[in-house]
Amino acid sequence: MFKPNFSLTLRHAAMALALGVACAGAASAQTLHVELNTASLASTGFLDLQFNPSQVPASFASATISHLSGFGDLSGVALIGDVQQHAAGFVFGNTTDYNDLFQGIAFGGKVSFDVTFAGLPDASPAALQSKFAVSLYGADGATALGNFNPQDGTLMSITWQPTAGAGMLSSDITDHAIAGVSAVPEPSAWAMLGAGLALVGVARRRKLSA
């Protein structure tokens, strides 16, 4: 008759908790993955990305986009304000009140990228936030597409709020059929997850050899 090993059960529970902590750390990562499904949109149009402070000057913050997919030929990309192109993507700063990337893309598939936020700490209750906004426009470059926010034409936005530490992120999606955002685990979170899985493997081997 099988007798439960309560010591091993408690160990498994502790490891499950460790895995939960790892996943929670991943959810609070400062890198997010943005995906746009343009299957419902016809022909071609424009992708508009902005990273603007609520007021200038604000505590410095940056938004770096990388792992670009579906962006097409970047030779004609238009950059305005504090936006720089580099080998892996683009870096937005918030040193001016309007920082914009405007790129022609082909609709009908998916457009995606990772965006990593960083900034100087600011513990003041009056710390100014900066907003990363995503919009799609038609072939005329002026007609906003999708179920956009009527105030600014955005499909989604991610807000960076300075704090005494690394800063906080919050997102707002107006059109869930087109826009989506998910957390990208930081390397430390992946390390924690790997360590937790290794502990589970060790416990299983000990159980089989007992």
PDB file of C-alpha atoms in Angstrom, residues 34 36 46-54 61-65 71 77-84 90-103 113 115-117 129-137 141-142 144 149 151-160 169-170 172:
ATOM      1  CA  VAL A  34       3.541  44.188 -28.230  1.00  0.00           C
ATOM      2  CA  LEU A  36      -0.673  43.941 -33.621  1.00  0.00           C
ATOM      3  CA  PHE A  46       1.221  53.301 -41.390  1.00  0.00           C
ATOM      4  CA  LEU A  47       2.372  52.348 -37.920  1.00  0.00           C
ATOM      5  CA  ASP A  48       2.766  55.236 -35.491  1.00  0.00           C
ATOM      6  CA  LEU A  49       4.722  54.878 -32.228  1.00  0.00           C
ATOM      7  CA  GLN A  50       5.151  57.716 -29.749  1.00  0.00           C
ATOM      8  CA  PHE A  51       6.814  58.128 -26.359  1.00  0.00           C
ATOM      9  CA  ASN A  52       5.898  61.476 -24.838  1.00  0.00           C
ATOM     10  CA  PRO A  53       6.086  62.947 -21.326  1.00  0.00           C
ATOM     11  CA  SER A  54       2.979  64.462 -19.801  1.00  0.00           C
ATOM     12  CA  ALA A  61      12.869  57.822 -19.245  1.00  0.00           C
ATOM     13  CA  SER A  62      13.469  55.779 -22.366  1.00  0.00           C
ATOM     14  CA  ALA A  63      11.595  53.181 -24.406  1.00  0.00           C
ATOM     15  CA  THR A  64      13.741  50.865 -26.533  1.00  0.00           C
ATOM     16  CA  ILE A  65      12.030  48.735 -29.171  1.00  0.00           C
ATOM     17  CA  PHE A  71       7.995  46.461 -40.022  1.00  0.00           C
ATOM     18  CA  VAL A  77      10.959  55.490 -41.575  1.00  0.00           C
ATOM     19  CA  ALA A  78      10.221  59.012 -40.297  1.00  0.00           C
ATOM     20  CA  LEU A  79      11.611  59.966 -36.879  1.00  0.00           C
ATOM     21  CA  ILE A  80      10.663  63.118 -35.001  1.00  0.00           C
ATOM     22  CA  GLY A  81      12.051  64.401 -31.719  1.00  0.00           C
ATOM     23  CA  ASP A  82      14.112  62.280 -29.342  1.00  0.00           C
ATOM     24  CA  VAL A  83      14.157  59.026 -31.348  1.00  0.00           C
ATOM     25  CA  GLN A  84      17.310  57.270 -32.524  1.00  0.00           C
ATOM     26  CA  PHE A  90      14.940  52.258 -32.024  1.00  0.00           C
ATOM     27  CA  VAL A  91      15.393  54.176 -28.775  1.00  0.00           C
ATOM     28  CA  PHE A  92      12.864  56.804 -27.666  1.00  0.00           C
ATOM     29  CA  GLY A  93      13.722  59.408 -25.054  1.00  0.00           C
ATOM     30  CA  ASN A  94      11.331  61.813 -23.350  1.00  0.00           C
ATOM     31  CA  THR A  95      13.470  64.959 -23.476  1.00  0.00           C
ATOM     32  CA  THR A  96      11.069  66.712 -25.878  1.00  0.00           C
ATOM     33  CA  ASP A  97       7.276  66.881 -25.797  1.00  0.00           C
ATOM     34  CA  TYR A  98       6.766  64.990 -29.093  1.00  0.00           C
ATOM     35  CA  ASN A  99       8.806  61.913 -30.003  1.00  0.00           C
ATOM     36  CA  ASP A 100       7.450  59.906 -32.909  1.00  0.00           C
ATOM     37  CA  LEU A 101       8.192  56.994 -35.272  1.00  0.00           C
ATOM     38  CA  PHE A 102       6.071  56.790 -38.425  1.00  0.00           C
ATOM     39  CA  GLN A 103       6.551  53.752 -40.669  1.00  0.00           C
ATOM     40  CA  PHE A 113       8.171  44.112 -31.169  1.00  0.00           C
ATOM     41  CA  VAL A 115       9.673  47.482 -25.771  1.00  0.00           C
ATOM     42  CA  THR A 116      11.982  47.949 -22.780  1.00  0.00           C
ATOM     43  CA  PHE A 117      11.395  50.829 -20.380  1.00  0.00           C
ATOM     44  CA  GLN A 129       4.699  60.067 -16.306  1.00  0.00           C
ATOM     45  CA  SER A 130       5.579  59.302 -19.920  1.00  0.00           C
ATOM     46  CA  LYS A 131       3.327  57.390 -22.302  1.00  0.00           C
ATOM     47  CA  PHE A 132       4.234  54.977 -25.101  1.00  0.00           C
ATOM     48  CA  ALA A 133       1.390  55.019 -27.632  1.00  0.00           C
ATOM     49  CA  VAL A 134       0.620  52.753 -30.607  1.00  0.00           C
ATOM     50  CA  SER A 135      -1.619  53.719 -33.545  1.00  0.00           C
ATOM     51  CA  LEU A 136      -2.373  52.493 -37.055  1.00  0.00           C
ATOM     52  CA  TYR A 137      -3.319  54.778 -39.949  1.00  0.00           C
ATOM     53  CA  GLY A 141      -1.410  58.574 -43.266  1.00  0.00           C
ATOM     54  CA  ALA A 142      -4.188  60.480 -41.507  1.00  0.00           C
ATOM     55  CA  ALA A 144      -6.921  56.296 -37.708  1.00  0.00           C
ATOM     56  CA  ASN A 149      -9.244  56.139 -28.583  1.00  0.00           C
ATOM     57  CA  GLN A 151      -9.038  61.556 -27.946  1.00  0.00           C
ATOM     58  CA  ASP A 152      -5.693  60.647 -29.504  1.00  0.00           C
ATOM     59  CA  GLY A 153      -6.269  57.921 -32.116  1.00  0.00           C
ATOM     60  CA  THR A 154      -4.325  55.255 -30.196  1.00  0.00           C
ATOM     61  CA  LEU A 155      -5.114  51.539 -30.161  1.00  0.00           C
ATOM     62  CA  MET A 156      -3.091  50.997 -26.999  1.00  0.00           C
ATOM     63  CA  SER A 157      -0.737  52.815 -24.656  1.00  0.00           C
ATOM     64  CA  ILE A 158       1.786  51.897 -21.971  1.00  0.00           C
ATOM     65  CA  THR A 159       2.509  54.402 -19.220  1.00  0.00           C
ATOM     66  CA  TRP A 160       5.833  54.713 -17.402  1.00  0.00           C
ATOM     67  CA  LEU A 169       4.199  50.256 -15.917  1.00  0.00           C
ATOM     68  CA  SER A 170       0.494  50.223 -16.733  1.00  0.00           C
ATOM     69  CA  ASP A 172      -4.470  50.559 -21.657  1.00  0.00           C
TER      70      ASP A 172
END
